[in-house]
PDB file of C-alpha atoms in Angstrom:
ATOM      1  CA  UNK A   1       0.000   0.000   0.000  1.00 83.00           C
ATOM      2  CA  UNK A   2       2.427   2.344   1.047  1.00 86.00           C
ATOM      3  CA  UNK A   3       4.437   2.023  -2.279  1.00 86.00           C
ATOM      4  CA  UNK A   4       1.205   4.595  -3.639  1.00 84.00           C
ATOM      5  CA  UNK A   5       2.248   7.284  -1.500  1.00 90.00           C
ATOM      6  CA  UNK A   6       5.422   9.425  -2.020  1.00 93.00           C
ATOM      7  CA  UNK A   7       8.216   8.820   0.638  1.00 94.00           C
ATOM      8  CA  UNK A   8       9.447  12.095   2.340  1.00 94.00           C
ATOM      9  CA  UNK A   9      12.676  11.781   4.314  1.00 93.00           C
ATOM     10  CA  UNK A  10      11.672  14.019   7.594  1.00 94.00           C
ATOM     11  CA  UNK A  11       9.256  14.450   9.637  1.00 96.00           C
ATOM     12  CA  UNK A  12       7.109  17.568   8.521  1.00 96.00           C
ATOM     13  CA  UNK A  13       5.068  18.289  11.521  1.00 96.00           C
ATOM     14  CA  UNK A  14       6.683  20.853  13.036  1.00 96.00           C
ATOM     15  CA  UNK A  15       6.609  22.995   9.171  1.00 96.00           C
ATOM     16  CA  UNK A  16       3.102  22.058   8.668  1.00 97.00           C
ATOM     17  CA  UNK A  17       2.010  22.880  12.407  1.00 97.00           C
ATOM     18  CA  UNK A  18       3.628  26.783  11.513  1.00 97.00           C
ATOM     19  CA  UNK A  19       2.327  26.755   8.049  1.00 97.00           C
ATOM     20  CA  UNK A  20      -1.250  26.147   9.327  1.00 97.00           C
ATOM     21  CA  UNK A  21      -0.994  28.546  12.503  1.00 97.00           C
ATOM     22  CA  UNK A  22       0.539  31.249  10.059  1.00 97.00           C
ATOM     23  CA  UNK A  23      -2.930  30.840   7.283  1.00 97.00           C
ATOM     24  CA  UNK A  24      -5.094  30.592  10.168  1.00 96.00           C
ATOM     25  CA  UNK A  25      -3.828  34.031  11.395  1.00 95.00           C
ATOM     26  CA  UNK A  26      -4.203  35.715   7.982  1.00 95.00           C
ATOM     27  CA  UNK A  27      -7.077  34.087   7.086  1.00 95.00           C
ATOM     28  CA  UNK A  28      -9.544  34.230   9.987  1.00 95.00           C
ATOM     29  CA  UNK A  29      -7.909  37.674  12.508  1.00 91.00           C
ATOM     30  CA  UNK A  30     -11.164  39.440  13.180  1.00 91.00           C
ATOM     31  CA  UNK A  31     -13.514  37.591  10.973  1.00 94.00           C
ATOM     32  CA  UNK A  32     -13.603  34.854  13.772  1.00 92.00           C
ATOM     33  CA  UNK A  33     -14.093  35.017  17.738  1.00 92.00           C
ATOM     34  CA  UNK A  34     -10.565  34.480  19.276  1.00 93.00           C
ATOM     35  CA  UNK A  35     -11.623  31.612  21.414  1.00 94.00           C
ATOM     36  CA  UNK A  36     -12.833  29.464  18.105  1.00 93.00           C
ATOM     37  CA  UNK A  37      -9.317  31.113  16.419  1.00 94.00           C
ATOM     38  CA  UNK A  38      -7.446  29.493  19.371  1.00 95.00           C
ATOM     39  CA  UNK A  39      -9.294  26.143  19.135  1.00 94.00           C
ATOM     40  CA  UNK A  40      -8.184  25.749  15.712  1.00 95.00           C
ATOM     41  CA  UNK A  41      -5.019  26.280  16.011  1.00 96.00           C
ATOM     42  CA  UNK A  42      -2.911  23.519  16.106  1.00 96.00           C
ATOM     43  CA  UNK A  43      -0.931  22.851  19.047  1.00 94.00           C
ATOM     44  CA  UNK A  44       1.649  20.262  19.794  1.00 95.00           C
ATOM     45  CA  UNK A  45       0.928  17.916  16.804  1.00 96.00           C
ATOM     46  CA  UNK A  46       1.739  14.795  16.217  1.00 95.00           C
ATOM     47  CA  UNK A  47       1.823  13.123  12.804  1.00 96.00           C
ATOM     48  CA  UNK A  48      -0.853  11.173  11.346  1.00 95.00           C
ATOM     49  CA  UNK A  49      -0.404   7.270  11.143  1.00 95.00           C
ATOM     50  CA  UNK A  50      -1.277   4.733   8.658  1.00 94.00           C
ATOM     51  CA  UNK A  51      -3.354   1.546   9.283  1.00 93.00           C
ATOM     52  CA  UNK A  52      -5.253  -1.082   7.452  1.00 90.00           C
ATOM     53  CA  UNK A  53      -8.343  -2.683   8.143  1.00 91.00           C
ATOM     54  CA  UNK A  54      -9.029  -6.042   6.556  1.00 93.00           C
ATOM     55  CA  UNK A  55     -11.736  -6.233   3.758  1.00 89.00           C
ATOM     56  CA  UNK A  56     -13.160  -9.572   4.933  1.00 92.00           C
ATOM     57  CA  UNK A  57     -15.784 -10.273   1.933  1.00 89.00           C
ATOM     58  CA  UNK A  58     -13.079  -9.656  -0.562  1.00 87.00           C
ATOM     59  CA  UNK A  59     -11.154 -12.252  -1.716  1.00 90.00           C
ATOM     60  CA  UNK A  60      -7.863 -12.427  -0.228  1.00 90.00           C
ATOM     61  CA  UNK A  61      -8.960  -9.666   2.555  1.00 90.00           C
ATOM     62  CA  UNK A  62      -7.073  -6.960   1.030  1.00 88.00           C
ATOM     63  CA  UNK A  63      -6.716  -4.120   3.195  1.00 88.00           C
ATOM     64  CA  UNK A  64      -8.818  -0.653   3.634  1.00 86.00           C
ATOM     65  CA  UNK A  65      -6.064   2.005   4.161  1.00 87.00           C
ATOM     66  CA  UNK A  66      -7.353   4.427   6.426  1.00 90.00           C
ATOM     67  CA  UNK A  67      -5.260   7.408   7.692  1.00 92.00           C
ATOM     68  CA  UNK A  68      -5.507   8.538  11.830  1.00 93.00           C
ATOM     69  CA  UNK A  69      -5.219  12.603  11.387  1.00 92.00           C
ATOM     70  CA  UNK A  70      -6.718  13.367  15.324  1.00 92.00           C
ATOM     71  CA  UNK A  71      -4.495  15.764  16.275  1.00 94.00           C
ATOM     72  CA  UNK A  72      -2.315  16.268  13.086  1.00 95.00           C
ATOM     73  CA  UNK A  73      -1.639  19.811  12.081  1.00 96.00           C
ATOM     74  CA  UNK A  74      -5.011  20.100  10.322  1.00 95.00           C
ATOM     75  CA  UNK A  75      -6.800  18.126  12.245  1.00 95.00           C
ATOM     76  CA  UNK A  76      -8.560  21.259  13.792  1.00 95.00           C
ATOM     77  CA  UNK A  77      -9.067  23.282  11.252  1.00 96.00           C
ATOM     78  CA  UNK A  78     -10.550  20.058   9.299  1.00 95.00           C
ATOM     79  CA  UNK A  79     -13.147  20.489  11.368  1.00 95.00           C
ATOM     80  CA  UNK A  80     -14.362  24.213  10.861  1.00 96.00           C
ATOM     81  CA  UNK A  81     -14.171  22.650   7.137  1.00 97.00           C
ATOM     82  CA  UNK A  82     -16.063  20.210   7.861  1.00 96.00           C
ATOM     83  CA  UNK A  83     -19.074  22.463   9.262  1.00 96.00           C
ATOM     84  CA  UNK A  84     -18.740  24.017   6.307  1.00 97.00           C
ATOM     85  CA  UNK A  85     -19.023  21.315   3.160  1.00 97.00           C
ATOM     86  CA  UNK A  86     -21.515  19.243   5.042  1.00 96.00           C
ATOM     87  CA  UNK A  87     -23.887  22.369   4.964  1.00 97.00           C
ATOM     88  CA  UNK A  88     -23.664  21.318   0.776  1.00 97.00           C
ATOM     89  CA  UNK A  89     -24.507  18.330   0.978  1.00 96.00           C
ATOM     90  CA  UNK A  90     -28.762  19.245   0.814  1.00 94.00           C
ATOM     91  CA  UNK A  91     -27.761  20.534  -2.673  1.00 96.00           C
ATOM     92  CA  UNK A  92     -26.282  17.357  -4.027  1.00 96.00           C
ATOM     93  CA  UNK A  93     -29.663  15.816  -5.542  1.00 92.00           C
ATOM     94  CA  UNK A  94     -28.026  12.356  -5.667  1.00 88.00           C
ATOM     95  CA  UNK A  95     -27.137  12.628  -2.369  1.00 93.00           C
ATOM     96  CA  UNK A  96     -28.698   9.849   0.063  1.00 92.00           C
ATOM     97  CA  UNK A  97     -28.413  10.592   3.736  1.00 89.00           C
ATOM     98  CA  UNK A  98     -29.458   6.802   5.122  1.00 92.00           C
ATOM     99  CA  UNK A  99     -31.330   3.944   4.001  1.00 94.00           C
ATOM    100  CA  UNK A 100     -34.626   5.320   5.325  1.00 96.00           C
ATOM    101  CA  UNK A 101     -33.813   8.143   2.523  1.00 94.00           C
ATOM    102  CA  UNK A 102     -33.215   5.851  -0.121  1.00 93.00           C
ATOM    103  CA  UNK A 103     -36.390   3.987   0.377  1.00 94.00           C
ATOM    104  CA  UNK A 104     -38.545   6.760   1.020  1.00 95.00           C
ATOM    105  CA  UNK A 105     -37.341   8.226  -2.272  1.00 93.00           C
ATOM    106  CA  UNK A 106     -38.304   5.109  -4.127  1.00 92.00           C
ATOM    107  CA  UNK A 107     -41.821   4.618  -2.470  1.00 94.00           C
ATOM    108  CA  UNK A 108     -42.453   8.787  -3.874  1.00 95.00           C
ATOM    109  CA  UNK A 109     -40.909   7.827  -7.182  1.00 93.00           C
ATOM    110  CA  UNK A 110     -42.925   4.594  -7.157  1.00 94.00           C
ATOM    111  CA  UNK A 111     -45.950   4.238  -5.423  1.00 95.00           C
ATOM    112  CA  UNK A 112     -47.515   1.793  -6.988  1.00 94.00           C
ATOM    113  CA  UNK A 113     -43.827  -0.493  -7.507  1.00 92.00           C
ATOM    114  CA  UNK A 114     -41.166  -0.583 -10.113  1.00 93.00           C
ATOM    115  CA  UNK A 115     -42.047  -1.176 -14.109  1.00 92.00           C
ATOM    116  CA  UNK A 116     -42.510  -4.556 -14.603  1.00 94.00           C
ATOM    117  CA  UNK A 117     -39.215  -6.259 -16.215  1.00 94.00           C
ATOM    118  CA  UNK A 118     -37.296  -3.471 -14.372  1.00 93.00           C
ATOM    119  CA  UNK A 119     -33.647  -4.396 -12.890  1.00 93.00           C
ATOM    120  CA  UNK A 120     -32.378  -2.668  -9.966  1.00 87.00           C
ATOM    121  CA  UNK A 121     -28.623  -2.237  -9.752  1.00 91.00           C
ATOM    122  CA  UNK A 122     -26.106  -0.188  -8.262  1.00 87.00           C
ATOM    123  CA  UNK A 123     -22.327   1.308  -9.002  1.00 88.00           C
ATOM    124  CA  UNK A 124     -19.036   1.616  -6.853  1.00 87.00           C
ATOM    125  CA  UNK A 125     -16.112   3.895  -7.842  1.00 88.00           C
ATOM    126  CA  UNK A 126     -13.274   2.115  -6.762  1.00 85.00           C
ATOM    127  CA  UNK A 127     -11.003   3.827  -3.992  1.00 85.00           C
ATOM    128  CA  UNK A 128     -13.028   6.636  -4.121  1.00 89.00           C
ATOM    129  CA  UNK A 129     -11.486   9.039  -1.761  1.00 89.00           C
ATOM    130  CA  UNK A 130      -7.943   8.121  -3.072  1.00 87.00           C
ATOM    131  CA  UNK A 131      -9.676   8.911  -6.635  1.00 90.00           C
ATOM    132  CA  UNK A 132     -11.080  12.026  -5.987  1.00 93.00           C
ATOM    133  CA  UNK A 133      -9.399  14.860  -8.098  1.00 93.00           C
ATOM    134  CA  UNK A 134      -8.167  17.516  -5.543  1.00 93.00           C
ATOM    135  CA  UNK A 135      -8.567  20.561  -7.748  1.00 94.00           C
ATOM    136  CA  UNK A 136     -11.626  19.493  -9.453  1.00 95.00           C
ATOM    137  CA  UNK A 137     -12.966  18.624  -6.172  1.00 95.00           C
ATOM    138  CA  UNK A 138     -12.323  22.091  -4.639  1.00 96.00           C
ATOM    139  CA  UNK A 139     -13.851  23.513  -7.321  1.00 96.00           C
ATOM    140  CA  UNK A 140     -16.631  21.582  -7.036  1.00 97.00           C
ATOM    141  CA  UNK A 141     -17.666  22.569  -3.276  1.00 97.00           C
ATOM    142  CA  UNK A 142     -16.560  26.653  -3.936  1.00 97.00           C
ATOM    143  CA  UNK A 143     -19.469  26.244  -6.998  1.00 97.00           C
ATOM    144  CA  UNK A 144     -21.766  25.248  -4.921  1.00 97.00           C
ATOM    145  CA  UNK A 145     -20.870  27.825  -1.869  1.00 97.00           C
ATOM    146  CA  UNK A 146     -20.944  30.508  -4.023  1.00 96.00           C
ATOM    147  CA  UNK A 147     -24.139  29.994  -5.695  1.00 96.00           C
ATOM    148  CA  UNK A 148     -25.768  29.304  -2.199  1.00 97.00           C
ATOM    149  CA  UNK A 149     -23.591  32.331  -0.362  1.00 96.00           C
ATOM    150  CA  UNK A 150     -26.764  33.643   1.433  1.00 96.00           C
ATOM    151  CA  UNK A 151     -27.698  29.979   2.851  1.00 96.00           C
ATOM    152  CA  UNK A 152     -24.211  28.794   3.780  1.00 96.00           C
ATOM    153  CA  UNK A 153     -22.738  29.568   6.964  1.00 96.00           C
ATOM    154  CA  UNK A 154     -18.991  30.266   6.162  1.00 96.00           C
ATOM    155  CA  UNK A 155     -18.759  31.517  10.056  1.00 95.00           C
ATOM    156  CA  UNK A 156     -17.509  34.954   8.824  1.00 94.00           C
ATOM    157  CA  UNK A 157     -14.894  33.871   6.571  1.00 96.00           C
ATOM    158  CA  UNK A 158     -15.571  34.595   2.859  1.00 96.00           C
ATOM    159  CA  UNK A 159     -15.329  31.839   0.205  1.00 97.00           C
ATOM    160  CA  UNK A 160     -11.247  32.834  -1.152  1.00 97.00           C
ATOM    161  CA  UNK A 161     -10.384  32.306   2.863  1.00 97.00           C
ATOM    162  CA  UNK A 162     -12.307  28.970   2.505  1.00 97.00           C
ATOM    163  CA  UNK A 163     -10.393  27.996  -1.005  1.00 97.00           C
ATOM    164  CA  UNK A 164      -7.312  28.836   0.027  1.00 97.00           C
ATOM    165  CA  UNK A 165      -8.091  26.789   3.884  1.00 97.00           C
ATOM    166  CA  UNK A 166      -9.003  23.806   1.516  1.00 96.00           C
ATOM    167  CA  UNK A 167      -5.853  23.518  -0.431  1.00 95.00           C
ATOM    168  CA  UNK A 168      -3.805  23.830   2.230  1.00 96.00           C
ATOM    169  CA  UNK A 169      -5.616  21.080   3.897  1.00 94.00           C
ATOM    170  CA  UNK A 170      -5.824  18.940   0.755  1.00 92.00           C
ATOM    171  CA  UNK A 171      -1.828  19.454  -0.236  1.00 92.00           C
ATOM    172  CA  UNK A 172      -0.857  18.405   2.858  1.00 93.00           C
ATOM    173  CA  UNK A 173      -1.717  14.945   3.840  1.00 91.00           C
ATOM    174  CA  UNK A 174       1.480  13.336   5.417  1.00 94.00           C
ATOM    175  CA  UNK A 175       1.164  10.220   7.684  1.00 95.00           C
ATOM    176  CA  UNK A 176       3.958   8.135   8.595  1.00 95.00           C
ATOM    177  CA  UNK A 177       3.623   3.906   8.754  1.00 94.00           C
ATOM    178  CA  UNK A 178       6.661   2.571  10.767  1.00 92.00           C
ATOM    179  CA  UNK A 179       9.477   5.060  11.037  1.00 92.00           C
ATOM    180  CA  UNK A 180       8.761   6.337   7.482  1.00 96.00           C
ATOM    181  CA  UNK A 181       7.138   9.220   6.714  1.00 97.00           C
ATOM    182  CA  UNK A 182       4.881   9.541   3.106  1.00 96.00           C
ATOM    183  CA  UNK A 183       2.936  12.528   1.136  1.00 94.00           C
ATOM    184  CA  UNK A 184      -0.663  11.650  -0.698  1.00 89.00           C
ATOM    185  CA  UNK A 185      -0.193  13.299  -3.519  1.00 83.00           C
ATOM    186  CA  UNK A 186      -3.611  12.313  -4.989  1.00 84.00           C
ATOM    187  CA  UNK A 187      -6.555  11.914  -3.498  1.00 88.00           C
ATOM    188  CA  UNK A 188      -8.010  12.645  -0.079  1.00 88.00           C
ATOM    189  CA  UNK A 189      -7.255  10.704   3.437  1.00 84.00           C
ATOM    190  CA  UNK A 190      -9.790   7.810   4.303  1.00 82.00           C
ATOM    191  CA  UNK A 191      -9.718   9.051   7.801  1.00 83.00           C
ATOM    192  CA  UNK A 192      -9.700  12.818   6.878  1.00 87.00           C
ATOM    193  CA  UNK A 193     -12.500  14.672   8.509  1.00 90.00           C
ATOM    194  CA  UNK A 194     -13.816  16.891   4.915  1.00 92.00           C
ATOM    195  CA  UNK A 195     -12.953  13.552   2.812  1.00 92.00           C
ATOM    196  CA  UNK A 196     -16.703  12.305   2.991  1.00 93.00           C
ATOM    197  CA  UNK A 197     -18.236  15.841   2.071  1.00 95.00           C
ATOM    198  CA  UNK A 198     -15.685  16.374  -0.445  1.00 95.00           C
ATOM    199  CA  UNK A 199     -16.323  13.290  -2.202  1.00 95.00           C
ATOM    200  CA  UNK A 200     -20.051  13.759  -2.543  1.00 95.00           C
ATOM    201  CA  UNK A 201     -19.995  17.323  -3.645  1.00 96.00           C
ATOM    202  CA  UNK A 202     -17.492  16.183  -6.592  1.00 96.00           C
ATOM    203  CA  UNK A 203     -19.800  13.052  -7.645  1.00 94.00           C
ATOM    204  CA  UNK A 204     -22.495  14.985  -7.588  1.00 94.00           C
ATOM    205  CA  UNK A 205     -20.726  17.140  -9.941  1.00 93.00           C
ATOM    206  CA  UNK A 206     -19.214  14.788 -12.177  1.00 91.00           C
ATOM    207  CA  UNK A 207     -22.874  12.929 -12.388  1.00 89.00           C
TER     208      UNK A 207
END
């Protein structure tokens, strides 16, 4: 798995840790309260770590890579971005919060039962998160934050501080597995806190 990711030869915590508190700082001083300022701001971070968990009704049980991030450099300020994308989600028509959704949707769409000779079926986009374009994705979820500014709750930042807090959070997913330390260079985290948002804004775009 880890042959996918792009070795680094040191430890970036301590660089990403300033990066973030320095774009926090010029990105958020007095457009946010202090106190949530300070609660986003990163403090003694520790580096993300790698694990697998075992896909048991797949041949072979290949493994799920999922990334830990709680209490990386961006773990906090994942968050905030976070409460933001999953306020986009409602716009995404495809978009299906549970199984009591789904089925309600059907009954509405079908009252009286599916078309006779009709086949019901379903598609998977393999690895999605580690799929998902970065800079298409962004894209994506400014689209849709821009053309529902007045219904979106950006908690006083305006959508460039959000863009810019987005790529910085999507260029810099390090984890280390072992004593070795790797950069995604495509994809989102499994594990990262805006991955599941992010993903559904972009399919809903690309469908």
């Amino acid at each position: 798995i880890t042959n996918e990711y792009e070795q680094i030869e040191q430890n970036p915590t301590n660089v990403i840790e300033a990066q973030t508190k320095r774009l926090i700082s010029d990105t958020m001083k007095d457009k946010l309260d202090k106190d949530m300022i300070a609660a986003i701001r990163p403090h003694h971070s520790r580096c993300a770590e790698l694990y697998g968990l075992p896909k048991t009704h797949k041949e072979g049980e290949p493994l799920r890579p999922i990334v830990s991030s709680i209490e990386d450099p961006l773990y906090r300020l994942g968050w905030l971005l976070e409460q933001i994308t999953s306020q986009l989600l409602k716009y995404v028509p495809a978009h299906l919060k549970d199984t009591s959704d789904f089925l309600n949707r059907l009954r509405n769409k079908y009252p009286t039962g599916f078309p006779a000779g009709s086949i019901i079926f379903s598609v998977d986009v393999k690895n999605l998160y580690g799929n998902v374009p970065i800079t298409e994705a962004i894209q994506a979820v400014m689209e849709l934050i821009r053309e529902h500014i007045d219904e979106v709750n950006l908690f006083g930042l305006t959508p460039d501080d959000v863009e810019v807090l987005l790529a910085h959070c999507l260029q810099n997913n390090y984890f280390r597995f072992n004593e070795t330390f790797y950069k995604q260079s495509s994809g989102v985290a499994m594990g990262s806190r805006i991955a599941p948002s992010l993903a559904i804004v972009y399919m809903g775009k690309f469908e």
